[in-house]
XYZ file of C-alpha atoms in Angstrom:
712
model
C 37.291 -17.441 -9.782
C 34.483 -17.877 -7.442
C 31.062 -17.673 -9.169
C 27.285 -18.148 -8.605
C 24.202 -18.172 -10.710
C 21.361 -15.789 -9.866
C 17.543 -16.282 -10.718
C 15.795 -12.969 -10.381
C 12.325 -13.073 -10.697
C 9.274 -11.009 -10.169
C 5.636 -11.746 -9.269
C 2.964 -9.345 -10.563
C -0.676 -9.512 -9.092
C -3.788 -7.411 -8.721
C -6.669 -9.074 -7.358
C -10.108 -9.765 -9.168
C -12.399 -6.785 -8.348
C -9.613 -4.218 -8.009
C -10.315 -0.743 -9.119
C -9.374 -0.016 -12.804
C -7.274 2.857 -11.813
C -5.324 0.350 -9.566
C -4.202 -1.669 -12.690
C -3.395 1.643 -14.621
C -1.327 3.082 -11.644
C 0.715 -0.232 -11.193
C 1.294 -0.810 -14.718
C 2.508 3.139 -15.249
C 4.494 3.118 -11.998
C 5.897 -0.275 -11.971
C 5.195 -3.067 -14.782
C 6.120 -0.870 -17.704
C 9.120 0.932 -16.365
C 10.660 -2.429 -15.010
C 10.399 -3.571 -18.471
C 11.714 -0.460 -20.153
C 14.753 -0.732 -17.905
C 15.207 -4.349 -18.640
C 15.382 -3.752 -22.407
C 17.980 -1.723 -22.161
C 20.149 -4.367 -20.352
C 19.949 -7.381 -22.697
C 22.565 -9.496 -20.737
C 20.241 -9.676 -17.819
C 18.045 -12.388 -17.914
C 14.801 -12.499 -15.528
C 11.634 -14.505 -14.806
C 8.295 -12.867 -14.696
C 5.273 -13.804 -13.615
C 1.780 -12.397 -14.260
C -1.493 -13.096 -12.992
C -4.791 -13.710 -14.721
C -6.504 -10.535 -13.510
C -3.397 -8.781 -15.189
C -3.440 -10.658 -18.208
C -7.017 -9.880 -18.889
C -6.566 -6.325 -18.284
C -3.539 -6.160 -20.502
C -5.264 -7.853 -23.240
C -8.164 -5.196 -22.746
C -5.944 -2.152 -22.357
C -2.202 -2.428 -22.933
C -1.986 -5.153 -25.862
C 1.131 -3.461 -26.654
C 2.775 -4.441 -23.368
C 1.944 -8.187 -24.126
C 3.736 -7.728 -27.396
C 6.903 -6.333 -25.554
C 6.757 -9.467 -23.195
C 6.520 -11.798 -26.310
C 9.449 -10.019 -27.746
C 11.449 -10.784 -24.670
C 10.436 -14.228 -24.534
C 11.384 -14.806 -28.046
C 14.839 -13.263 -27.662
C 15.507 -15.468 -24.437
C 15.926 -12.832 -22.227
C 12.854 -13.561 -19.719
C 10.999 -16.569 -18.832
C 7.159 -16.484 -18.222
C 6.209 -18.312 -15.065
C 2.960 -19.882 -15.102
C 0.541 -20.452 -12.142
C -3.289 -20.709 -11.298
C -4.653 -18.203 -13.832
C -6.691 -16.129 -11.052
C -4.173 -16.690 -8.567
C -5.963 -19.068 -6.147
C -4.301 -21.012 -3.127
C -4.187 -24.583 -4.261
C -4.813 -25.570 -0.747
C -8.039 -23.574 -0.597
C -9.719 -25.030 -3.747
C -10.649 -28.541 -5.166
C -7.649 -30.484 -6.965
C -9.958 -30.248 -10.082
C -10.267 -26.497 -9.854
C -6.393 -26.275 -9.273
C -5.490 -28.293 -12.383
C -7.893 -26.378 -14.416
C -6.575 -22.981 -13.452
C -2.992 -24.117 -14.155
C -3.917 -25.349 -17.612
C -5.872 -22.181 -18.119
C -2.751 -20.007 -17.488
C -0.604 -22.492 -19.721
C -3.219 -22.101 -22.796
C -2.948 -18.108 -22.061
C 0.858 -18.430 -22.561
C 0.928 -20.515 -25.393
C -1.496 -18.167 -27.092
C 0.528 -14.863 -26.458
C 3.949 -15.980 -26.081
C 4.252 -19.073 -28.312
C 5.065 -21.754 -25.611
C 3.646 -23.045 -22.328
C 5.343 -22.192 -19.066
C 7.303 -25.225 -17.527
C 7.399 -23.704 -13.949
C 4.773 -22.167 -11.712
C 4.389 -19.415 -9.503
C 2.749 -20.625 -6.152
C 0.201 -18.237 -4.641
C 1.623 -16.626 -1.516
C 4.128 -19.570 -1.471
C 1.596 -21.418 0.483
C 2.805 -24.965 0.364
C 1.329 -28.174 1.333
C 2.755 -31.904 0.374
C 0.117 -32.841 -2.052
C 0.703 -29.868 -4.279
C 3.673 -31.704 -5.643
C 0.985 -34.262 -7.114
C -1.279 -31.505 -8.234
C 1.476 -29.483 -10.065
C 2.706 -32.615 -11.903
C -0.730 -33.470 -13.054
C -1.308 -30.020 -14.644
C 2.250 -30.362 -16.386
C 4.339 -28.147 -14.006
C 7.996 -29.078 -13.768
C 9.231 -26.659 -11.126
C 8.125 -23.916 -8.680
C 9.949 -21.755 -6.148
C 9.116 -21.603 -2.278
C 10.635 -19.435 0.567
C 13.733 -20.838 2.323
C 11.475 -21.007 5.325
C 9.902 -24.072 3.655
C 13.155 -26.017 3.459
C 14.375 -24.789 6.674
C 11.395 -26.014 8.436
C 12.011 -29.547 6.821
C 15.549 -29.883 8.221
C 17.724 -28.328 5.657
C 20.492 -25.728 6.729
C 21.121 -22.268 5.311
C 24.021 -23.776 3.286
C 21.864 -26.168 1.504
C 19.743 -23.527 -0.164
C 21.691 -23.101 -3.410
C 19.805 -25.026 -6.265
C 16.777 -26.992 -6.265
C 15.185 -30.281 -4.857
C 13.040 -32.969 -5.712
C 9.795 -33.541 -3.991
C 6.900 -35.797 -4.627
C 3.445 -37.018 -3.677
C 2.381 -40.594 -4.721
C 5.328 -40.544 -6.997
C 4.480 -37.343 -8.901
C 7.583 -35.125 -8.661
C 8.359 -31.426 -8.923
C 11.394 -29.517 -8.529
C 11.502 -26.908 -5.615
C 13.850 -23.830 -5.646
C 14.449 -22.066 -2.406
C 13.842 -18.362 -2.577
C 16.591 -16.378 -0.530
C 14.945 -14.157 2.547
C 18.205 -12.210 2.657
C 17.841 -11.128 -0.838
C 14.113 -10.596 -0.553
C 14.108 -8.149 2.487
C 17.092 -6.006 0.693
C 15.875 -5.764 -2.325
C 15.218 -2.833 -3.549
C 15.724 -1.124 -0.150
C 19.214 -1.385 0.349
C 22.266 0.030 -1.534
C 22.848 -2.150 -4.679
C 26.349 -2.891 -3.385
C 24.877 -4.843 -0.474
C 23.104 -7.277 -2.712
C 26.202 -7.809 -4.852
C 28.693 -8.436 -1.883
C 26.111 -10.834 -0.341
C 26.118 -12.707 -3.642
C 29.941 -12.578 -3.576
C 29.933 -14.244 -0.187
C 27.715 -17.030 -1.714
C 29.964 -17.592 -4.594
C 31.877 -20.772 -4.811
C 34.922 -22.285 -6.770
C 32.786 -24.614 -8.850
C 30.228 -22.017 -9.801
C 27.451 -24.699 -9.408
C 25.499 -22.563 -6.997
C 22.167 -20.746 -7.688
C 20.666 -18.063 -5.562
C 16.918 -17.241 -6.202
C 15.434 -13.858 -5.627
C 11.874 -13.868 -6.694
C 9.415 -11.439 -4.909
C 6.690 -8.943 -5.646
C 6.943 -7.055 -8.818
C 5.138 -4.131 -7.028
C 8.262 -3.620 -4.859
C 9.500 -1.942 -7.750
C 7.326 1.009 -8.189
C 4.004 0.559 -6.259
C 4.842 0.014 -2.821
C 4.941 3.372 -0.914
C 8.162 5.354 -2.067
C 9.594 2.828 -4.360
C 8.795 4.487 -7.536
C 11.226 7.450 -6.780
C 13.870 5.168 -5.310
C 13.872 2.472 -7.830
C 13.248 4.567 -10.891
C 13.620 8.441 -10.306
C 16.827 7.659 -8.030
C 17.921 4.791 -10.519
C 18.159 1.715 -8.125
C 17.085 -0.699 -10.856
C 19.442 0.798 -13.509
C 22.281 0.550 -10.844
C 21.216 -3.017 -10.077
C 20.891 -4.447 -13.896
C 24.201 -2.242 -14.462
C 26.026 -4.109 -11.615
C 24.625 -7.361 -12.861
C 26.076 -6.580 -16.349
C 29.580 -5.501 -15.025
C 29.928 -8.515 -12.750
C 28.684 -11.033 -15.394
C 31.992 -12.919 -15.541
C 31.525 -14.432 -11.818
C 27.571 -13.449 -11.351
C 25.480 -14.999 -13.993
C 21.839 -14.193 -14.416
C 19.831 -17.405 -15.542
C 16.185 -18.550 -15.708
C 14.823 -21.462 -13.789
C 14.800 -23.240 -16.971
C 18.402 -22.588 -17.821
C 19.643 -23.850 -14.525
C 17.415 -27.062 -14.368
C 18.578 -27.828 -17.869
C 22.131 -27.693 -16.906
C 22.417 -28.698 -13.225
C 20.953 -31.619 -11.473
C 18.814 -31.692 -7.950
C 20.701 -31.326 -4.821
C 18.486 -34.181 -3.486
C 14.992 -35.117 -2.494
C 13.368 -33.324 0.264
C 9.605 -33.465 1.701
C 8.362 -29.758 2.594
C 5.952 -29.114 5.635
C 2.957 -27.112 5.360
C 4.434 -23.692 5.225
C 4.361 -20.261 3.617
C 6.709 -17.088 4.229
C 7.560 -16.471 7.906
C 5.136 -13.429 8.148
C 2.049 -15.400 6.543
C 2.413 -18.198 9.177
C 2.364 -15.388 12.051
C -0.556 -13.777 10.439
C -2.453 -16.903 10.473
C -2.340 -17.354 14.355
C -5.090 -15.549 16.557
C -3.897 -12.262 17.571
C -3.076 -13.617 21.460
C -0.822 -16.187 20.052
C 0.721 -13.849 17.559
C 1.919 -11.517 20.482
C 3.284 -14.777 22.372
C 5.093 -15.903 19.118
C 6.377 -12.245 18.462
C 7.417 -12.126 22.341
C 9.341 -15.432 21.828
C 11.128 -14.495 18.751
C 12.255 -11.114 20.511
C 13.693 -13.155 23.450
C 15.410 -15.600 21.141
C 16.944 -12.932 19.240
C 18.411 -11.312 22.450
C 19.824 -14.777 23.362
C 23.138 -15.131 21.609
C 23.799 -18.282 23.632
C 20.882 -19.956 21.753
C 22.962 -19.554 18.618
C 22.281 -18.005 15.167
C 19.862 -20.852 13.984
C 17.518 -21.046 17.002
C 14.991 -18.737 15.188
C 14.484 -21.747 12.471
C 12.834 -23.617 15.256
C 10.143 -21.011 15.985
C 6.989 -21.291 13.671
C 3.533 -19.898 13.378
C 0.403 -21.644 12.320
C -0.222 -22.330 8.568
C -2.636 -20.771 6.045
C -5.706 -22.776 6.813
C -6.083 -21.356 10.101
C -7.611 -18.049 8.424
C -10.652 -20.148 7.830
C -10.821 -20.683 11.585
C -9.698 -17.148 12.481
C -12.163 -15.349 10.323
C -15.907 -16.634 9.943
C -15.936 -14.491 6.756
C -13.050 -15.931 5.000
C -14.456 -19.302 5.767
C -17.817 -18.198 4.325
C -16.330 -17.205 0.939
C -14.341 -20.564 0.805
C -17.350 -22.675 1.533
C -19.609 -20.856 -0.781
C -16.850 -21.420 -3.554
C -17.009 -25.128 -2.653
C -20.756 -25.154 -2.905
C -20.521 -23.491 -6.585
C -17.370 -25.827 -7.504
C -19.507 -28.988 -6.499
C -22.609 -28.058 -8.026
C -20.667 -27.240 -11.381
C -19.204 -30.423 -11.130
C -22.504 -32.191 -10.812
C -24.122 -30.340 -13.622
C -21.142 -30.966 -15.861
C -21.294 -34.602 -15.400
C -24.722 -34.950 -16.762
C -24.829 -31.885 -19.478
C -22.702 -30.706 -22.718
C -23.438 -27.071 -22.468
C -21.336 -24.161 -23.770
C -22.249 -22.169 -20.930
C -20.353 -24.449 -18.608
C -17.175 -22.757 -19.927
C -18.349 -19.359 -18.711
C -19.572 -20.943 -15.274
C -16.109 -22.113 -14.703
C -14.583 -18.854 -15.538
C -16.656 -17.197 -12.975
C -15.810 -19.708 -10.617
C -12.248 -19.566 -11.137
C -12.446 -15.613 -10.740
C -14.145 -16.136 -7.429
C -11.212 -18.311 -6.092
C -8.660 -15.429 -6.501
C -7.094 -15.486 -2.937
C -6.629 -12.021 -1.643
C -9.770 -11.656 0.145
C -9.642 -15.425 1.524
C -7.157 -13.952 4.238
C -5.472 -10.958 5.962
C -1.885 -9.844 6.885
C 0.073 -6.553 6.344
C -2.222 -5.734 3.390
C -5.984 -5.222 3.424
C -7.040 -8.405 2.033
C -10.224 -9.751 3.556
C -10.678 -6.286 5.042
C -11.180 -4.728 1.804
C -15.267 -5.072 1.079
C -14.780 -4.469 -2.436
C -12.521 -7.605 -2.821
C -14.783 -9.538 -0.905
C -17.805 -8.135 -3.047
C -16.117 -9.080 -6.422
C -15.637 -12.804 -5.021
C -19.461 -12.885 -4.243
C -20.303 -11.389 -7.418
C -18.470 -14.106 -9.448
C -19.640 -17.076 -7.131
C -23.330 -15.741 -7.207
C -22.953 -15.145 -10.950
C -22.018 -18.530 -11.584
C -24.819 -20.188 -9.516
C -27.235 -17.892 -11.374
C -25.728 -19.338 -14.657
C -26.452 -22.798 -13.548
C -29.709 -22.137 -12.749
C -30.269 -21.270 -16.308
C -28.275 -24.129 -17.591
C -30.378 -26.461 -15.236
C -33.555 -25.021 -16.430
C -34.928 -24.588 -13.104
C -38.632 -23.404 -12.569
C -38.824 -19.659 -11.723
C -41.706 -20.316 -9.273
C -39.662 -22.857 -6.973
C -38.539 -22.370 -3.544
C -36.431 -24.849 -1.893
C -35.140 -25.556 1.758
C -31.835 -27.296 2.562
C -30.485 -28.273 5.759
C -26.625 -29.009 5.697
C -23.264 -28.290 7.268
C -22.516 -25.320 4.951
C -19.461 -23.976 6.736
C -17.794 -27.241 8.293
C -18.412 -26.809 12.317
C -20.389 -29.950 12.519
C -23.666 -28.287 12.540
C -26.454 -28.057 10.145
C -27.092 -24.723 8.427
C -30.139 -23.805 6.433
C -30.296 -22.502 2.997
C -33.613 -21.277 1.725
C -33.453 -20.456 -2.205
C -35.582 -19.283 -4.887
C -35.046 -17.940 -8.420
C -34.133 -14.388 -6.964
C -32.551 -15.135 -3.713
C -30.374 -17.451 -1.656
C -30.398 -17.154 2.132
C -28.102 -18.614 4.612
C -28.955 -19.144 8.178
C -26.703 -20.304 11.273
C -29.049 -21.815 13.875
C -25.980 -22.223 16.302
C -25.097 -18.546 16.110
C -28.254 -16.813 17.242
C -30.254 -18.130 14.255
C -28.937 -15.521 12.366
C -28.845 -14.746 8.582
C -25.348 -14.653 7.601
C -25.603 -14.519 3.762
C -28.379 -12.807 1.566
C -27.434 -13.507 -1.946
C -29.407 -11.100 -4.660
C -29.322 -13.020 -7.938
C -30.681 -10.355 -10.336
C -27.608 -8.324 -9.939
C -25.054 -10.864 -8.308
C -24.584 -9.359 -4.757
C -24.200 -10.445 -1.150
C -26.187 -7.797 0.863
C -24.800 -9.337 4.179
C -21.091 -9.219 3.038
C -20.130 -7.596 6.426
C -16.978 -7.947 8.661
C -16.692 -8.286 12.194
C -14.663 -5.953 14.112
C -11.589 -8.078 15.751
C -8.557 -7.467 17.557
C -5.289 -7.449 15.531
C -1.790 -7.410 16.720
C -1.087 -4.250 14.918
C -3.693 -2.371 16.884
C -1.205 -2.278 19.565
C 0.732 0.337 17.851
C -2.416 2.658 17.756
C -2.749 1.899 21.443
C 0.813 2.936 22.161
C 0.517 6.096 20.073
C 3.357 5.205 17.914
C 1.820 5.333 14.357
C 2.999 7.981 12.000
C 0.101 9.900 10.782
C 0.847 11.485 7.244
C 4.575 12.487 6.490
C 6.618 11.437 3.643
C 6.859 7.900 2.279
C 10.215 6.398 3.310
C 11.500 4.642 0.274
C 14.408 3.313 1.928
C 12.312 1.182 4.386
C 10.713 -2.284 3.695
C 6.909 -2.267 4.011
C 7.162 -4.372 6.999
C 9.307 -1.923 8.696
C 6.787 1.016 8.426
C 4.202 1.823 10.813
C 1.614 4.710 9.608
C -1.802 5.715 9.914
C -4.088 7.333 7.679
C -5.914 9.433 9.868
C -5.767 10.811 13.516
C -7.569 9.275 16.277
C -7.773 5.705 14.678
C -7.524 4.196 18.381
C -10.942 5.467 18.964
C -12.439 3.115 16.311
C -10.812 0.190 18.226
C -14.005 -1.608 19.335
C -14.515 -5.288 19.033
C -17.933 -7.175 18.524
C -18.733 -9.823 20.822
C -20.076 -11.883 17.899
C -20.364 -11.902 14.198
C -21.847 -8.974 12.463
C -24.674 -10.924 11.080
C -28.614 -10.162 10.580
C -31.565 -11.406 12.637
C -29.850 -11.423 15.765
C -32.138 -11.000 18.543
C -31.619 -8.306 21.368
C -33.473 -7.707 24.739
C -32.552 -4.259 25.366
C -32.434 -1.501 28.157
C -34.374 1.500 26.934
C -31.480 3.397 27.342
C -29.909 1.908 24.339
C -28.718 4.210 21.824
C -26.654 4.025 18.425
C -23.700 5.028 20.688
C -23.947 2.268 22.917
C -24.880 -0.307 20.336
C -21.897 0.900 18.220
C -19.597 0.633 21.296
C -21.155 -2.789 22.325
C -21.816 -1.389 25.805
C -25.758 -1.366 25.522
C -27.125 -3.198 28.322
C -28.469 -6.678 27.413
C -30.872 -8.720 29.241
C -31.380 -11.793 27.131
C -29.358 -14.923 26.572
C -30.499 -15.071 22.893
C -28.012 -12.905 20.770
C -25.239 -15.730 20.000
C -27.019 -18.608 21.652
C -28.072 -21.882 19.663
C -31.337 -22.068 18.140
C -33.836 -24.859 16.975
C -34.095 -25.240 13.298
C -37.294 -26.557 11.666
C -37.700 -26.570 7.958
C -41.045 -25.661 6.362
C -42.419 -25.714 2.651
C -41.052 -22.256 1.614
C -39.585 -21.568 4.934
C -37.692 -22.081 8.143
C -38.284 -21.516 11.908
C -35.845 -20.775 14.068
C -36.750 -20.991 17.812
C -35.330 -20.789 21.266
C -36.516 -21.219 24.890
C -34.042 -18.856 26.849
C -34.206 -16.552 29.700
C -34.270 -12.753 30.258
C -32.534 -11.597 33.510
C -34.046 -8.063 34.729
C -31.889 -5.463 36.364
C -33.237 -6.618 39.694
C -31.685 -10.184 39.052
C -34.941 -11.772 38.638
C -34.898 -14.246 35.652
C -37.980 -14.926 33.477
C -38.208 -17.662 30.931
C -38.897 -16.469 27.453
C -39.415 -18.395 24.331
C -38.890 -16.852 20.900
C -39.639 -18.151 17.402
C -38.820 -16.324 13.973
C -40.310 -17.792 10.969
C -38.996 -16.843 7.647
C -40.951 -17.295 4.484
C -39.830 -16.871 0.891
C -42.551 -16.690 -1.657
C -41.547 -17.954 -5.254
C -40.096 -15.527 -7.870
C -39.740 -12.633 -4.904
C -36.948 -10.928 -3.608
C -38.649 -10.131 -0.174
C -38.539 -12.505 3.012
C -41.308 -12.132 5.644
C -39.791 -12.352 8.728
C -42.527 -13.324 11.906
C -41.388 -12.746 15.478
C -43.438 -14.730 18.230
C -42.463 -13.997 21.676
C -43.835 -15.481 24.856
C -43.079 -14.968 28.692
C -43.385 -17.407 31.251
C -45.398 -15.191 33.924
C -45.813 -11.375 33.849
C -43.887 -9.519 31.440
C -41.167 -7.345 32.427
C -41.497 -3.575 32.848
C -39.811 -1.602 30.424
C -37.888 -3.743 28.263
C -37.193 -3.394 24.502
C -36.921 -6.117 21.753
C -34.683 -5.278 18.811
C -33.927 -7.448 15.736
C -30.506 -6.443 14.369
C -29.797 -6.500 10.803
C -26.189 -5.749 9.191
C -25.888 -5.160 5.477
C -22.839 -3.638 3.388
C -23.214 -1.320 0.551
C -19.505 -0.933 0.350
C -18.941 2.871 1.611
C -20.438 5.073 4.198
C -18.981 8.342 3.045
C -20.535 8.606 -0.424
C -23.419 10.823 -1.036
C -24.997 8.292 -3.573
C -25.070 5.686 -0.586
C -27.824 6.678 1.905
C -30.745 5.908 4.244
C -34.334 6.695 2.895
C -37.919 6.054 4.421
C -41.403 6.586 2.675
C -43.053 7.560 5.934
C -40.299 9.729 7.297
C -38.716 12.847 6.156
C -35.206 11.991 7.116
C -33.366 13.713 4.302
C -30.434 11.341 2.877
C -28.048 10.631 5.479
C -24.885 8.903 4.405
C -24.598 5.320 5.500
C -21.710 6.181 7.889
C -23.745 8.155 9.914
C -25.817 7.374 13.021
C -29.134 8.017 14.280
C -32.257 7.157 16.198
C -35.788 7.401 14.736
C -38.915 7.000 16.523
C -42.269 5.577 14.964
C -40.938 4.365 11.856
C -42.870 1.996 9.306
C -40.381 1.716 6.915
C -36.550 2.261 6.339
C -34.063 1.112 3.612
C -30.344 1.630 2.260
C -29.873 2.682 -1.164
C -26.761 2.534 -3.774
C -27.164 4.667 -6.523
C -23.859 3.842 -7.977
C -25.083 0.054 -8.255
C -28.907 0.664 -8.449
C -29.202 -1.567 -5.346
C -31.614 -1.139 -2.209
C -32.433 -3.255 0.632
C -35.466 -2.046 2.711
C -37.472 -3.183 5.798
C -41.203 -2.600 6.457
C -42.463 -3.102 10.216
C -45.767 -4.133 11.171
C -45.987 -1.823 14.013
C -44.059 1.626 14.440
C -40.528 0.868 15.442
C -37.856 3.190 17.214
C -34.999 2.330 14.779
C -31.475 2.747 15.830
C -28.676 2.918 13.058
C -24.835 3.176 12.973
C -21.927 2.300 10.869
C -19.254 -0.524 11.350
C -15.774 0.563 10.672
C -12.868 -1.648 10.919
C -9.219 -0.649 11.413
C -6.899 -2.384 9.413
C -3.458 -2.583 7.774
C -2.633 -1.793 4.146
C 0.237 -0.746 2.078
C -0.075 2.777 3.001
C -0.538 2.510 6.655
C -3.427 1.475 9.267
C -6.866 2.977 8.042
C -10.571 2.764 8.620
C -12.490 0.754 6.474
C -16.446 0.642 6.074
C -17.814 -2.804 6.597
C -21.522 -2.090 6.732
C -24.386 -0.483 8.391
C -26.339 -2.062 11.264
C -30.408 -1.271 11.505
C -32.043 -2.146 14.803
C -35.728 -1.875 14.722
C -36.805 -1.807 18.621
C -40.157 -2.121 20.136
C -41.235 -1.916 23.886
C -42.416 -5.458 24.722
C -46.203 -5.148 25.208
C -48.029 -8.610 25.159
C -51.281 -9.095 23.924
C -54.264 -10.455 25.849
C -52.850 -13.927 25.649
C -49.551 -12.791 26.933
C -47.819 -13.181 23.505
C -45.807 -10.307 21.529
C -45.730 -10.568 17.799
C -43.963 -8.619 15.161
C -43.587 -8.848 11.510
C -40.543 -7.731 9.270
C -40.719 -7.614 5.654
C -37.151 -7.405 4.051
C -36.753 -6.715 0.609
C -33.873 -6.425 -2.008
C -34.328 -4.885 -5.382
C -32.650 -3.200 -8.496
C -34.094 0.201 -8.923
């Protein structure tokens, strides 16, 4: 009789910083009912992987669930897979941190399940060749990757029923291919379809092993799946079918198969992830081209069924080039990791363990990239990473015993673009400036309550926006439990296409604008306000001072008549010791007579997470403006002060102006993809204080802004 082995595995994850109700809902809808069904079928063996944020939550809220898992481990019914504890992408973090994260997970499993895991789940199955060495160093014996990895390396679909050895510098791990066909039909297609596919793959010698290992959340959390998987009984039927066909269809764990079967051979895997991830990593125009080519290949049967194997997208690190904000988080994490390593080399201090835990939490991968789910676009996930990284930095300040009255200025290539950035820091703030991008402030870390006030996101073109433009998105309606999430095109509200506005440059602060008097919150929001200067995104000269930086540019302003005027601008930013307010002084000079009715504006972008809550609002101590929500637009004349306040976090950021200003304000919302469809996400509010350019007797224009951050 022909037979086959099946490894059936689930990977469960919730990001650091996700809302507690999401953890609870995922446990109620998926994690717990899955185990309850599995317990009723003791002949079915499975592999389960839970990430550290879930293990932390189970310890705090559902310790009985951990006990149930331990009982299943003791009975031999399940194998617990290891991994990086807080689900980092190994390619995005230093090797020392990768090894430490894996060992953190091994220690947890030994404590709760009585044994260390032999295998490891690789976050997002993002593979680079050096990972074999990293895993082996951390004690990992095997992992599972998409069949895409193996096909891209020259193997054929018939070669994907077992495991291969792969190594780096002589350190080897075993790698199992995950079958894409199984991943796409389970649990969305009838159980019989899966059984018949496995029957087709069975052989007389019974040595083959097919691997199905995918997201646990497909079994209850994804839209419509709780009803189809549990209420309608898909999982019961599946486990029942596995039990009934056990004479030829053996469910095994990775450990079972490794201990009883040799490797199929040795292979060297190229940089890869699953097919969708490699497409998402491409810029939107290249994604469209790739999708078009794939469609053409699919419609050309004369090319053969394997032609698509030669079509690949980018690889994960492209996200760091595609999204400045992703690169920002990753480079901020590297800065903390390198600092921790330096401090650890010179001190034995118990608090370093806590600093490392915060660093590891700040390495959780979800907000480092964006695909079919929200990821980077979810501001609360980015906020959580900055909270952990800034918190680790603050703790290292304490461990090093740094003086409260210090102010430091550092010039270094923070973001890896080959140009120096500036970091101005004291005991309360860390401020990051980009001279090459308009002399802007792109990160403002508040240490007292770890928070990056400049954690905004730029509005960008995404390929799924094409669906909204075409009017083919489904708004509302019933969830379709028989469709894969990759096949669903939904929108959470009508007229989302009106929000498809794309920013010409990164949404940062201190972006300098020379504006027409007709500029309004609406035209600034729509990026249609007339701009006369060449300063907004141009390179500035950086000069460091004791306790400050100067960012200057000799540029020009082109008047509506076409006449150009040479204009020089210098902004001097100073930070006093032990203060959380920075002073920004603008000095602007024009070569010749000043233009007529021209306005100068300094643009600021900050993010307090939502624009629709009553406890997040604008306020002023010199204007009775009420408490407009942060998602509103407005223009106010003659303002000396404006602030944004978050009563939930007790945070406030405010601006005081040396001369009354016309202040435009508006919200920045992106349109992004999520599990439930395309949605609008608040990414911050923009404040643009403006003044008519009126020079003094010496032909100069000067304004000072004090920008302060505080807990109230």
